[in-house]
Amino acid sequence: NAGVTQTPKFQVLKTGQSMTLQCAQDMNHNSMYWYRQDPGMGLRLIYYSASEGTTDKGEVPNGYNVSRLNKREFSLRLESAAPSQTSVYFCASSEPSGRYGYTFGSGTRLTVV
Amino acid sequence: AQSVSQHNHHVILSEAASLELGCNYSYGGTVNLFWYVQYPGQHLQLLLKYFSGDPLVKGIKGFEAEFIKSKFSFNLRKPSVQWSDTAEYFCAVGVAGGGNKLTFGTGTQLKVEL
């Protein structure tokens, strides 16, 4: 089925460890996004990529890096995890106009201890 | 930068009651407006969207929303809720031509009791 696939679904890290969250879409969308969801705060944009080869910071980029590997894949890296990064992470994609909303992945629940 | 306010954080209704969830945004230009639903343990799914034309839009599962430009509002409604509507609802706003970035509200947790 066409959609957005995220891996892993769950992860526990120790403070200071690094990891990469993977995201791939087969919707042929140009734009991809990483959001984090925290209770009472909704979804906040971490980074986005308007098209292959470009990335830009969102609202809460500190502590994260991204790579737009190709049109399909957009990864999010935590270089040195902190407890404040405990969250649910969602990847999403959209077509260029943005009029049709996002297609979201199923999320990654990350706990940093 | 635009912001989105959802004033109802938690709503509890009985089945068959009517629902209205408020959403207000702050941005003076042209916007694209969305409502998403997140069922427990799942990802966000699009309920409905508005970007032009008739300000009353209909979405899936009997939901509708009305865009009132003068009030900067995009409230979600359903005449008769069901237990299966228990979920969290998010309003989102995108600036037309603004790189497709969406700003989300903080969400409204809806619980429908039998």
mmCIF file with all atom_site columns, C-alpha atoms in Angstrom:
data_model
loop_
_atom_site.group_PDB
_atom_site.id
_atom_site.type_symbol
_atom_site.label_atom_id
_atom_site.label_alt_id
_atom_site.label_comp_id
_atom_site.label_asym_id
_atom_site.label_entity_id
_atom_site.label_seq_id
_atom_site.pdbx_PDB_ins_code
_atom_site.Cartn_x
_atom_site.Cartn_y
_atom_site.Cartn_z
_atom_site.occupancy
_atom_site.B_iso_or_equiv
_atom_site.pdbx_formal_charge
_atom_site.auth_seq_id
_atom_site.auth_comp_id
_atom_site.auth_asym_id
_atom_site.auth_atom_id
_atom_site.pdbx_PDB_model_num
ATOM 1   C CA . ASN A 1 1   ? 0.000   0.000  0.000  1.00 0.00 ? 1   ASN A CA 1
ATOM 2   C CA . ALA A 1 2   ? 1.200   3.477  -0.850 1.00 0.00 ? 2   ALA A CA 1
ATOM 3   C CA . GLY A 1 3   ? 2.142   5.531  2.133  1.00 0.00 ? 3   GLY A CA 1
ATOM 4   C CA . VAL A 1 4   ? 4.819   6.662  4.556  1.00 0.00 ? 4   VAL A CA 1
ATOM 5   C CA . THR A 1 5   ? 6.873   4.071  6.411  1.00 0.00 ? 5   THR A CA 1
ATOM 6   C CA . GLN A 1 6   ? 8.819   4.825  9.574  1.00 0.00 ? 6   GLN A CA 1
ATOM 7   C CA . THR A 1 7   ? 11.293  2.661  11.405 1.00 0.00 ? 7   THR A CA 1
ATOM 8   C CA . PRO A 1 8   ? 11.699  1.760  14.177 1.00 0.00 ? 8   PRO A CA 1
ATOM 9   C CA . LYS A 1 9   ? 8.298   1.910  15.901 1.00 0.00 ? 9   LYS A CA 1
ATOM 10  C CA . PHE A 1 10  ? 9.761   1.919  19.399 1.00 0.00 ? 10  PHE A CA 1
ATOM 11  C CA . GLN A 1 11  ? 13.202  2.755  20.757 1.00 0.00 ? 11  GLN A CA 1
ATOM 12  C CA . VAL A 1 12  ? 14.780  3.239  24.163 1.00 0.00 ? 12  VAL A CA 1
ATOM 13  C CA . LEU A 1 13  ? 18.069  5.121  24.301 1.00 0.00 ? 13  LEU A CA 1
ATOM 14  C CA . LYS A 1 14  ? 20.410  6.051  27.075 1.00 0.00 ? 14  LYS A CA 1
ATOM 15  C CA . THR A 1 15  ? 21.362  9.680  27.474 1.00 0.00 ? 15  THR A CA 1
ATOM 16  C CA . GLY A 1 16  ? 24.186  10.500 25.090 1.00 0.00 ? 16  GLY A CA 1
ATOM 17  C CA . GLN A 1 17  ? 23.526  7.698  22.633 1.00 0.00 ? 17  GLN A CA 1
ATOM 18  C CA . SER A 1 18  ? 22.858  8.428  18.996 1.00 0.00 ? 18  SER A CA 1
ATOM 19  C CA . MET A 1 19  ? 20.323  7.007  16.584 1.00 0.00 ? 19  MET A CA 1
ATOM 20  C CA . THR A 1 20  ? 18.705  7.617  13.220 1.00 0.00 ? 20  THR A CA 1
ATOM 21  C CA . LEU A 1 21  ? 14.996  7.467  12.546 1.00 0.00 ? 21  LEU A CA 1
ATOM 22  C CA . GLN A 1 22  ? 14.200  6.338  9.042  1.00 0.00 ? 22  GLN A CA 1
ATOM 23  C CA . CYS A 1 23  ? 11.335  7.503  6.868  1.00 0.00 ? 23  CYS A CA 1
ATOM 24  C CA . ALA A 1 24  ? 10.416  6.492  3.330  1.00 0.00 ? 24  ALA A CA 1
ATOM 25  C CA . GLN A 1 25  ? 7.448   7.434  1.179  1.00 0.00 ? 25  GLN A CA 1
ATOM 26  C CA . ASP A 1 26  ? 6.180   5.948  -2.055 1.00 0.00 ? 26  ASP A CA 1
ATOM 27  C CA . MET A 1 27  ? 3.651   8.695  -2.771 1.00 0.00 ? 27  MET A CA 1
ATOM 28  C CA . ASN A 1 28  ? 6.046   10.463 -5.184 1.00 0.00 ? 28  ASN A CA 1
ATOM 29  C CA . HIS A 1 29  ? 5.763   13.535 -2.971 1.00 0.00 ? 29  HIS A CA 1
ATOM 30  C CA . ASN A 1 30  ? 8.362   16.267 -3.170 1.00 0.00 ? 30  ASN A CA 1
ATOM 31  C CA . SER A 1 31  ? 8.019   17.544 0.392  1.00 0.00 ? 31  SER A CA 1
ATOM 32  C CA . MET A 1 32  ? 8.799   15.664 3.596  1.00 0.00 ? 32  MET A CA 1
ATOM 33  C CA . TYR A 1 33  ? 8.665   16.634 7.254  1.00 0.00 ? 33  TYR A CA 1
ATOM 34  C CA . TRP A 1 34  ? 9.626   15.527 10.730 1.00 0.00 ? 34  TRP A CA 1
ATOM 35  C CA . TYR A 1 35  ? 7.395   16.454 13.664 1.00 0.00 ? 35  TYR A CA 1
ATOM 36  C CA . ARG A 1 36  ? 7.490   15.584 17.318 1.00 0.00 ? 36  ARG A CA 1
ATOM 37  C CA . GLN A 1 37  ? 4.347   15.125 19.363 1.00 0.00 ? 37  GLN A CA 1
ATOM 38  C CA . ASP A 1 38  ? 4.300   15.838 23.082 1.00 0.00 ? 38  ASP A CA 1
ATOM 39  C CA . PRO A 1 39  ? 1.282   15.802 25.418 1.00 0.00 ? 39  PRO A CA 1
ATOM 40  C CA . GLY A 1 40  ? -0.490  19.145 25.507 1.00 0.00 ? 40  GLY A CA 1
ATOM 41  C CA . MET A 1 41  ? 1.800   20.636 22.871 1.00 0.00 ? 41  MET A CA 1
ATOM 42  C CA . GLY A 1 42  ? 0.422   19.229 19.657 1.00 0.00 ? 42  GLY A CA 1
ATOM 43  C CA . LEU A 1 43  ? 2.843   18.582 16.827 1.00 0.00 ? 43  LEU A CA 1
ATOM 44  C CA . ARG A 1 44  ? 5.912   20.740 16.394 1.00 0.00 ? 44  ARG A CA 1
ATOM 45  C CA . LEU A 1 45  ? 7.970   20.855 13.235 1.00 0.00 ? 45  LEU A CA 1
ATOM 46  C CA . ILE A 1 46  ? 11.580  19.786 13.646 1.00 0.00 ? 46  ILE A CA 1
ATOM 47  C CA . TYR A 1 47  ? 12.887  19.885 10.082 1.00 0.00 ? 47  TYR A CA 1
ATOM 48  C CA . TYR A 1 48  ? 11.419  19.766 6.635  1.00 0.00 ? 48  TYR A CA 1
ATOM 49  C CA . SER A 1 49  ? 12.554  19.207 3.075  1.00 0.00 ? 49  SER A CA 1
ATOM 50  C CA . ALA A 1 50  ? 10.665  21.038 0.365  1.00 0.00 ? 50  ALA A CA 1
ATOM 51  C CA . SER A 1 51  ? 12.333  18.986 -2.338 1.00 0.00 ? 51  SER A CA 1
ATOM 52  C CA . GLU A 1 52  ? 15.161  16.534 -2.877 1.00 0.00 ? 52  GLU A CA 1
ATOM 53  C CA . GLY A 1 53  ? 18.453  18.154 -1.960 1.00 0.00 ? 53  GLY A CA 1
ATOM 54  C CA . THR A 1 54  ? 17.032  20.815 0.344  1.00 0.00 ? 54  THR A CA 1
ATOM 55  C CA . THR A 1 55  ? 16.392  20.857 4.075  1.00 0.00 ? 55  THR A CA 1
ATOM 56  C CA . ASP A 1 56  ? 15.331  23.613 6.447  1.00 0.00 ? 56  ASP A CA 1
ATOM 57  C CA . LYS A 1 57  ? 14.861  24.060 10.150 1.00 0.00 ? 57  LYS A CA 1
ATOM 58  C CA . GLY A 1 58  ? 11.449  24.097 11.681 1.00 0.00 ? 58  GLY A CA 1
ATOM 59  C CA . GLU A 1 59  ? 10.270  25.254 15.078 1.00 0.00 ? 59  GLU A CA 1
ATOM 60  C CA . VAL A 1 60  ? 12.380  22.922 17.278 1.00 0.00 ? 60  VAL A CA 1
ATOM 61  C CA . PRO A 1 61  ? 15.535  21.836 15.395 1.00 0.00 ? 61  PRO A CA 1
ATOM 62  C CA . ASN A 1 62  ? 18.056  21.887 18.249 1.00 0.00 ? 62  ASN A CA 1
ATOM 63  C CA . GLY A 1 63  ? 19.623  18.502 18.913 1.00 0.00 ? 63  GLY A CA 1
ATOM 64  C CA . TYR A 1 64  ? 18.591  17.044 15.560 1.00 0.00 ? 64  TYR A CA 1
ATOM 65  C CA . ASN A 1 65  ? 19.978  16.690 12.070 1.00 0.00 ? 65  ASN A CA 1
ATOM 66  C CA . VAL A 1 66  ? 18.328  15.464 8.898  1.00 0.00 ? 66  VAL A CA 1
ATOM 67  C CA . SER A 1 67  ? 19.297  13.994 5.559  1.00 0.00 ? 67  SER A CA 1
ATOM 68  C CA . ARG A 1 68  ? 17.171  13.951 2.442  1.00 0.00 ? 68  ARG A CA 1
ATOM 69  C CA . LEU A 1 69  ? 18.823  10.926 0.892  1.00 0.00 ? 69  LEU A CA 1
ATOM 70  C CA . ASN A 1 70  ? 16.707  10.912 -2.254 1.00 0.00 ? 70  ASN A CA 1
ATOM 71  C CA . LYS A 1 71  ? 13.144  11.750 -3.187 1.00 0.00 ? 71  LYS A CA 1
ATOM 72  C CA . ARG A 1 72  ? 11.768  8.842  -1.169 1.00 0.00 ? 72  ARG A CA 1
ATOM 73  C CA . GLU A 1 73  ? 13.807  8.960  2.026  1.00 0.00 ? 73  GLU A CA 1
ATOM 74  C CA . PHE A 1 74  ? 14.197  11.535 4.780  1.00 0.00 ? 74  PHE A CA 1
ATOM 75  C CA . SER A 1 75  ? 16.038  10.541 7.949  1.00 0.00 ? 75  SER A CA 1
ATOM 76  C CA . LEU A 1 76  ? 16.239  12.224 11.342 1.00 0.00 ? 76  LEU A CA 1
ATOM 77  C CA . ARG A 1 77  ? 19.342  11.835 13.494 1.00 0.00 ? 77  ARG A CA 1
ATOM 78  C CA . LEU A 1 78  ? 19.817  12.416 17.181 1.00 0.00 ? 78  LEU A CA 1
ATOM 79  C CA . GLU A 1 79  ? 23.563  12.801 17.737 1.00 0.00 ? 79  GLU A CA 1
ATOM 80  C CA . SER A 1 80  ? 23.506  12.800 21.542 1.00 0.00 ? 80  SER A CA 1
ATOM 81  C CA . ALA A 1 81  ? 20.105  11.926 22.929 1.00 0.00 ? 81  ALA A CA 1
ATOM 82  C CA . ALA A 1 82  ? 18.719  13.807 25.918 1.00 0.00 ? 82  ALA A CA 1
ATOM 83  C CA . PRO A 1 83  ? 15.687  13.011 28.121 1.00 0.00 ? 83  PRO A CA 1
ATOM 84  C CA . SER A 1 84  ? 13.987  16.119 26.680 1.00 0.00 ? 84  SER A CA 1
ATOM 85  C CA . GLN A 1 85  ? 13.892  14.305 23.338 1.00 0.00 ? 85  GLN A CA 1
ATOM 86  C CA . THR A 1 86  ? 11.577  11.652 24.713 1.00 0.00 ? 86  THR A CA 1
ATOM 87  C CA . SER A 1 87  ? 8.613   11.990 22.388 1.00 0.00 ? 87  SER A CA 1
ATOM 88  C CA . VAL A 1 88  ? 6.656   10.452 19.549 1.00 0.00 ? 88  VAL A CA 1
ATOM 89  C CA . TYR A 1 89  ? 8.161   11.320 16.190 1.00 0.00 ? 89  TYR A CA 1
ATOM 90  C CA . PHE A 1 90  ? 6.112   11.490 13.010 1.00 0.00 ? 90  PHE A CA 1
ATOM 91  C CA . CYS A 1 91  ? 7.336   11.695 9.474  1.00 0.00 ? 91  CYS A CA 1
ATOM 92  C CA . ALA A 1 92  ? 5.008   13.081 6.820  1.00 0.00 ? 92  ALA A CA 1
ATOM 93  C CA . SER A 1 93  ? 5.017   13.869 3.131  1.00 0.00 ? 93  SER A CA 1
ATOM 94  C CA . SER A 1 94  ? 2.997   16.116 0.850  1.00 0.00 ? 94  SER A CA 1
ATOM 95  C CA . GLU A 1 95  ? 2.710   17.155 -2.753 1.00 0.00 ? 95  GLU A CA 1
ATOM 96  C CA . PRO A 1 96  ? 4.073   20.601 -3.690 1.00 0.00 ? 96  PRO A CA 1
ATOM 97  C CA . SER A 1 97  ? 0.964   22.757 -3.370 1.00 0.00 ? 97  SER A CA 1
ATOM 98  C CA . GLY A 1 98  ? 0.271   21.655 0.197  1.00 0.00 ? 98  GLY A CA 1
ATOM 99  C CA . ARG A 1 99  ? -3.433  21.828 -0.527 1.00 0.00 ? 99  ARG A CA 1
ATOM 100 C CA . TYR A 1 100 ? -4.087  18.198 0.127  1.00 0.00 ? 100 TYR A CA 1
ATOM 101 C CA . GLY A 1 101 ? -2.511  17.950 3.530  1.00 0.00 ? 101 GLY A CA 1
ATOM 102 C CA . TYR A 1 102 ? 0.043   15.511 4.741  1.00 0.00 ? 102 TYR A CA 1
ATOM 103 C CA . THR A 1 103 ? 0.289   11.766 4.694  1.00 0.00 ? 103 THR A CA 1
ATOM 104 C CA . PHE A 1 104 ? 1.723   10.667 8.021  1.00 0.00 ? 104 PHE A CA 1
ATOM 105 C CA . GLY A 1 105 ? 3.752   7.655  9.002  1.00 0.00 ? 105 GLY A CA 1
ATOM 106 C CA . SER A 1 106 ? 2.764   5.525  11.965 1.00 0.00 ? 106 SER A CA 1
ATOM 107 C CA . GLY A 1 107 ? 5.267   7.176  14.300 1.00 0.00 ? 107 GLY A CA 1
ATOM 108 C CA . THR A 1 108 ? 8.293   6.271  16.397 1.00 0.00 ? 108 THR A CA 1
ATOM 109 C CA . ARG A 1 109 ? 7.934   6.287  20.155 1.00 0.00 ? 109 ARG A CA 1
ATOM 110 C CA . LEU A 1 110 ? 11.330  7.239  21.576 1.00 0.00 ? 110 LEU A CA 1
ATOM 111 C CA . THR A 1 111 ? 12.255  7.132  25.240 1.00 0.00 ? 111 THR A CA 1
ATOM 112 C CA . VAL A 1 112 ? 15.563  8.549  26.443 1.00 0.00 ? 112 VAL A CA 1
ATOM 113 C CA . VAL A 1 113 ? 16.566  7.435  29.933 1.00 0.00 ? 113 VAL A CA 1
ATOM 114 C CA . ALA B 2 1   ? 4.579   33.239 12.089 1.00 0.00 ? 1   ALA B CA 1
ATOM 115 C CA . GLN B 2 2   ? 1.095   31.873 12.293 1.00 0.00 ? 2   GLN B CA 1
ATOM 116 C CA . SER B 2 3   ? -0.340  30.241 15.387 1.00 0.00 ? 3   SER B CA 1
ATOM 117 C CA . VAL B 2 4   ? -3.287  27.951 15.955 1.00 0.00 ? 4   VAL B CA 1
ATOM 118 C CA . SER B 2 5   ? -5.484  27.838 19.053 1.00 0.00 ? 5   SER B CA 1
ATOM 119 C CA . GLN B 2 6   ? -7.749  25.016 20.071 1.00 0.00 ? 6   GLN B CA 1
ATOM 120 C CA . HIS B 2 7   ? -9.548  26.184 23.161 1.00 0.00 ? 7   HIS B CA 1
ATOM 121 C CA . ASN B 2 8   ? -11.189 22.908 24.143 1.00 0.00 ? 8   ASN B CA 1
ATOM 122 C CA . HIS B 2 9   ? -8.505  20.591 25.478 1.00 0.00 ? 9   HIS B CA 1
ATOM 123 C CA . HIS B 2 10  ? -10.788 17.839 26.726 1.00 0.00 ? 10  HIS B CA 1
ATOM 124 C CA . VAL B 2 11  ? -14.387 17.219 25.704 1.00 0.00 ? 11  VAL B CA 1
ATOM 125 C CA . ILE B 2 12  ? -16.659 14.480 27.022 1.00 0.00 ? 12  ILE B CA 1
ATOM 126 C CA . LEU B 2 13  ? -19.930 13.761 25.231 1.00 0.00 ? 13  LEU B CA 1
ATOM 127 C CA . SER B 2 14  ? -22.589 11.121 25.281 1.00 0.00 ? 14  SER B CA 1
ATOM 128 C CA . GLU B 2 15  ? -23.349 9.194  22.129 1.00 0.00 ? 15  GLU B CA 1
ATOM 129 C CA . ALA B 2 16  ? -25.709 11.050 19.772 1.00 0.00 ? 16  ALA B CA 1
ATOM 130 C CA . ALA B 2 17  ? -24.735 14.430 21.182 1.00 0.00 ? 17  ALA B CA 1
ATOM 131 C CA . SER B 2 18  ? -23.654 17.153 18.798 1.00 0.00 ? 18  SER B CA 1
ATOM 132 C CA . LEU B 2 19  ? -20.018 18.178 18.588 1.00 0.00 ? 19  LEU B CA 1
ATOM 133 C CA . GLU B 2 20  ? -18.320 21.464 17.874 1.00 0.00 ? 20  GLU B CA 1
ATOM 134 C CA . LEU B 2 21  ? -14.586 21.914 18.352 1.00 0.00 ? 21  LEU B CA 1
ATOM 135 C CA . GLY B 2 22  ? -13.125 25.357 18.069 1.00 0.00 ? 22  GLY B CA 1
ATOM 136 C CA . CYS B 2 23  ? -10.077 26.345 16.037 1.00 0.00 ? 23  CYS B CA 1
ATOM 137 C CA . ASN B 2 24  ? -8.746  29.857 15.597 1.00 0.00 ? 24  ASN B CA 1
ATOM 138 C CA . TYR B 2 25  ? -5.626  30.903 13.795 1.00 0.00 ? 25  TYR B CA 1
ATOM 139 C CA . SER B 2 26  ? -3.606  34.050 13.556 1.00 0.00 ? 26  SER B CA 1
ATOM 140 C CA . TYR B 2 27  ? -2.478  34.960 10.063 1.00 0.00 ? 27  TYR B CA 1
ATOM 141 C CA . GLY B 2 28  ? -3.792  37.685 7.836  1.00 0.00 ? 28  GLY B CA 1
ATOM 142 C CA . GLY B 2 29  ? -3.096  36.130 4.457  1.00 0.00 ? 29  GLY B CA 1
ATOM 143 C CA . THR B 2 30  ? -4.424  33.217 2.465  1.00 0.00 ? 30  THR B CA 1
ATOM 144 C CA . VAL B 2 31  ? -4.413  29.947 4.346  1.00 0.00 ? 31  VAL B CA 1
ATOM 145 C CA . ASN B 2 32  ? -5.059  26.268 3.819  1.00 0.00 ? 32  ASN B CA 1
ATOM 146 C CA . LEU B 2 33  ? -6.943  24.699 6.716  1.00 0.00 ? 33  LEU B CA 1
ATOM 147 C CA . PHE B 2 34  ? -7.101  21.118 7.916  1.00 0.00 ? 34  PHE B CA 1
ATOM 148 C CA . TRP B 2 35  ? -8.546  18.920 10.602 1.00 0.00 ? 35  TRP B CA 1
ATOM 149 C CA . TYR B 2 36  ? -6.784  15.698 11.489 1.00 0.00 ? 36  TYR B CA 1
ATOM 150 C CA . VAL B 2 37  ? -7.879  12.884 13.762 1.00 0.00 ? 37  VAL B CA 1
ATOM 151 C CA . GLN B 2 38  ? -5.653  10.588 15.781 1.00 0.00 ? 38  GLN B CA 1
ATOM 152 C CA . TYR B 2 39  ? -7.248  7.438  17.140 1.00 0.00 ? 39  TYR B CA 1
ATOM 153 C CA . PRO B 2 40  ? -5.568  5.893  20.178 1.00 0.00 ? 40  PRO B CA 1
ATOM 154 C CA . GLY B 2 41  ? -2.179  4.474  19.281 1.00 0.00 ? 41  GLY B CA 1
ATOM 155 C CA . GLN B 2 42  ? -2.424  5.497  15.649 1.00 0.00 ? 42  GLN B CA 1
ATOM 156 C CA . HIS B 2 43  ? -1.021  8.159  13.369 1.00 0.00 ? 43  HIS B CA 1
ATOM 157 C CA . LEU B 2 44  ? -2.830  11.270 12.221 1.00 0.00 ? 44  LEU B CA 1
ATOM 158 C CA . GLN B 2 45  ? -5.385  10.925 9.470  1.00 0.00 ? 45  GLN B CA 1
ATOM 159 C CA . LEU B 2 46  ? -6.920  13.704 7.430  1.00 0.00 ? 46  LEU B CA 1
ATOM 160 C CA . LEU B 2 47  ? -10.566 14.419 8.262  1.00 0.00 ? 47  LEU B CA 1
ATOM 161 C CA . LEU B 2 48  ? -11.173 17.344 5.970  1.00 0.00 ? 48  LEU B CA 1
ATOM 162 C CA . LYS B 2 49  ? -9.513  20.321 4.339  1.00 0.00 ? 49  LYS B CA 1
ATOM 163 C CA . TYR B 2 50  ? -10.261 23.761 3.002  1.00 0.00 ? 50  TYR B CA 1
ATOM 164 C CA . PHE B 2 51  ? -8.230  25.832 0.586  1.00 0.00 ? 51  PHE B CA 1
ATOM 165 C CA . SER B 2 52  ? -10.794 27.762 -1.474 1.00 0.00 ? 52  SER B CA 1
ATOM 166 C CA . GLY B 2 53  ? -14.432 27.884 -2.539 1.00 0.00 ? 53  GLY B CA 1
ATOM 167 C CA . ASP B 2 54  ? -17.389 26.930 -0.366 1.00 0.00 ? 54  ASP B CA 1
ATOM 168 C CA . PRO B 2 55  ? -16.444 27.733 3.235  1.00 0.00 ? 55  PRO B CA 1
ATOM 169 C CA . LEU B 2 56  ? -18.487 24.784 4.489  1.00 0.00 ? 56  LEU B CA 1
ATOM 170 C CA . VAL B 2 57  ? -16.511 21.646 3.837  1.00 0.00 ? 57  VAL B CA 1
ATOM 171 C CA . LYS B 2 58  ? -17.514 18.073 4.429  1.00 0.00 ? 58  LYS B CA 1
ATOM 172 C CA . GLY B 2 59  ? -15.114 15.350 5.382  1.00 0.00 ? 59  GLY B CA 1
ATOM 173 C CA . ILE B 2 60  ? -15.114 11.695 6.225  1.00 0.00 ? 60  ILE B CA 1
ATOM 174 C CA . LYS B 2 61  ? -17.282 10.018 8.855  1.00 0.00 ? 61  LYS B CA 1
ATOM 175 C CA . GLY B 2 62  ? -19.929 12.756 8.869  1.00 0.00 ? 62  GLY B CA 1
ATOM 176 C CA . PHE B 2 63  ? -17.642 15.579 9.989  1.00 0.00 ? 63  PHE B CA 1
ATOM 177 C CA . GLU B 2 64  ? -17.849 19.070 8.565  1.00 0.00 ? 64  GLU B CA 1
ATOM 178 C CA . ALA B 2 65  ? -16.125 22.378 9.202  1.00 0.00 ? 65  ALA B CA 1
ATOM 179 C CA . GLU B 2 66  ? -16.890 25.980 8.441  1.00 0.00 ? 66  GLU B CA 1
ATOM 180 C CA . PHE B 2 67  ? -14.288 28.560 7.530  1.00 0.00 ? 67  PHE B CA 1
ATOM 181 C CA . ILE B 2 68  ? -15.224 32.011 8.776  1.00 0.00 ? 68  ILE B CA 1
ATOM 182 C CA . LYS B 2 69  ? -12.572 34.346 7.451  1.00 0.00 ? 69  LYS B CA 1
ATOM 183 C CA . SER B 2 70  ? -13.685 37.357 9.483  1.00 0.00 ? 70  SER B CA 1
ATOM 184 C CA . LYS B 2 71  ? -13.297 35.361 12.688 1.00 0.00 ? 71  LYS B CA 1
ATOM 185 C CA . PHE B 2 72  ? -10.126 33.511 11.650 1.00 0.00 ? 72  PHE B CA 1
ATOM 186 C CA . SER B 2 73  ? -11.928 30.339 12.614 1.00 0.00 ? 73  SER B CA 1
ATOM 187 C CA . PHE B 2 74  ? -12.337 26.832 11.254 1.00 0.00 ? 74  PHE B CA 1
ATOM 188 C CA . ASN B 2 75  ? -14.566 24.964 13.672 1.00 0.00 ? 75  ASN B CA 1
ATOM 189 C CA . LEU B 2 76  ? -15.223 21.255 13.371 1.00 0.00 ? 76  LEU B CA 1
ATOM 190 C CA . ARG B 2 77  ? -18.753 19.901 13.760 1.00 0.00 ? 77  ARG B CA 1
ATOM 191 C CA . LYS B 2 78  ? -20.618 16.634 13.781 1.00 0.00 ? 78  LYS B CA 1
ATOM 192 C CA . PRO B 2 79  ? -24.377 16.432 14.395 1.00 0.00 ? 79  PRO B CA 1
ATOM 193 C CA . SER B 2 80  ? -24.322 13.121 16.245 1.00 0.00 ? 80  SER B CA 1
ATOM 194 C CA . VAL B 2 81  ? -21.156 11.568 17.661 1.00 0.00 ? 81  VAL B CA 1
ATOM 195 C CA . GLN B 2 82  ? -20.494 7.877  18.085 1.00 0.00 ? 82  GLN B CA 1
ATOM 196 C CA . TRP B 2 83  ? -18.370 6.007  20.591 1.00 0.00 ? 83  TRP B CA 1
ATOM 197 C CA . SER B 2 84  ? -15.916 5.297  17.775 1.00 0.00 ? 84  SER B CA 1
ATOM 198 C CA . ASP B 2 85  ? -15.252 9.048  17.427 1.00 0.00 ? 85  ASP B CA 1
ATOM 199 C CA . THR B 2 86  ? -13.233 8.926  20.642 1.00 0.00 ? 86  THR B CA 1
ATOM 200 C CA . ALA B 2 87  ? -9.885  10.327 19.521 1.00 0.00 ? 87  ALA B CA 1
ATOM 201 C CA . GLU B 2 88  ? -7.701  13.399 19.557 1.00 0.00 ? 88  GLU B CA 1
ATOM 202 C CA . TYR B 2 89  ? -8.475  16.082 16.998 1.00 0.00 ? 89  TYR B CA 1
ATOM 203 C CA . PHE B 2 90  ? -5.952  18.529 15.615 1.00 0.00 ? 90  PHE B CA 1
ATOM 204 C CA . CYS B 2 91  ? -6.527  21.680 13.644 1.00 0.00 ? 91  CYS B CA 1
ATOM 205 C CA . ALA B 2 92  ? -3.711  22.727 11.304 1.00 0.00 ? 92  ALA B CA 1
ATOM 206 C CA . VAL B 2 93  ? -3.003  25.786 9.220  1.00 0.00 ? 93  VAL B CA 1
ATOM 207 C CA . GLY B 2 94  ? -0.703  26.234 6.276  1.00 0.00 ? 94  GLY B CA 1
ATOM 208 C CA . VAL B 2 95  ? 0.182   29.502 4.617  1.00 0.00 ? 95  VAL B CA 1
ATOM 209 C CA . ALA B 2 96  ? -0.670  29.361 0.937  1.00 0.00 ? 96  ALA B CA 1
ATOM 210 C CA . GLY B 2 97  ? 2.614   29.391 -0.913 1.00 0.00 ? 97  GLY B CA 1
ATOM 211 C CA . GLY B 2 98  ? 4.495   29.060 2.355  1.00 0.00 ? 98  GLY B CA 1
ATOM 212 C CA . GLY B 2 99  ? 6.431   25.919 1.634  1.00 0.00 ? 99  GLY B CA 1
ATOM 213 C CA . ASN B 2 100 ? 3.686   23.531 2.698  1.00 0.00 ? 100 ASN B CA 1
ATOM 214 C CA . LYS B 2 101 ? 4.600   23.732 6.362  1.00 0.00 ? 101 LYS B CA 1
ATOM 215 C CA . LEU B 2 102 ? 1.668   23.154 8.661  1.00 0.00 ? 102 LEU B CA 1
ATOM 216 C CA . THR B 2 103 ? 1.262   24.638 12.111 1.00 0.00 ? 103 THR B CA 1
ATOM 217 C CA . PHE B 2 104 ? -0.789  22.438 14.391 1.00 0.00 ? 104 PHE B CA 1
ATOM 218 C CA . GLY B 2 105 ? -2.945  23.300 17.340 1.00 0.00 ? 105 GLY B CA 1
ATOM 219 C CA . THR B 2 106 ? -2.395  21.571 20.660 1.00 0.00 ? 106 THR B CA 1
ATOM 220 C CA . GLY B 2 107 ? -5.243  19.158 20.058 1.00 0.00 ? 107 GLY B CA 1
ATOM 221 C CA . THR B 2 108 ? -8.620  18.362 21.614 1.00 0.00 ? 108 THR B CA 1
ATOM 222 C CA . GLN B 2 109 ? -9.115  15.037 23.308 1.00 0.00 ? 109 GLN B CA 1
ATOM 223 C CA . LEU B 2 110 ? -12.672 13.840 22.678 1.00 0.00 ? 110 LEU B CA 1
ATOM 224 C CA . LYS B 2 111 ? -14.192 11.060 24.728 1.00 0.00 ? 111 LYS B CA 1
ATOM 225 C CA . VAL B 2 112 ? -17.594 9.734  23.740 1.00 0.00 ? 112 VAL B CA 1
ATOM 226 C CA . GLU B 2 113 ? -19.424 7.781  26.395 1.00 0.00 ? 113 GLU B CA 1
ATOM 227 C CA . LEU B 2 114 ? -22.043 5.134  25.744 1.00 0.00 ? 114 LEU B CA 1
#
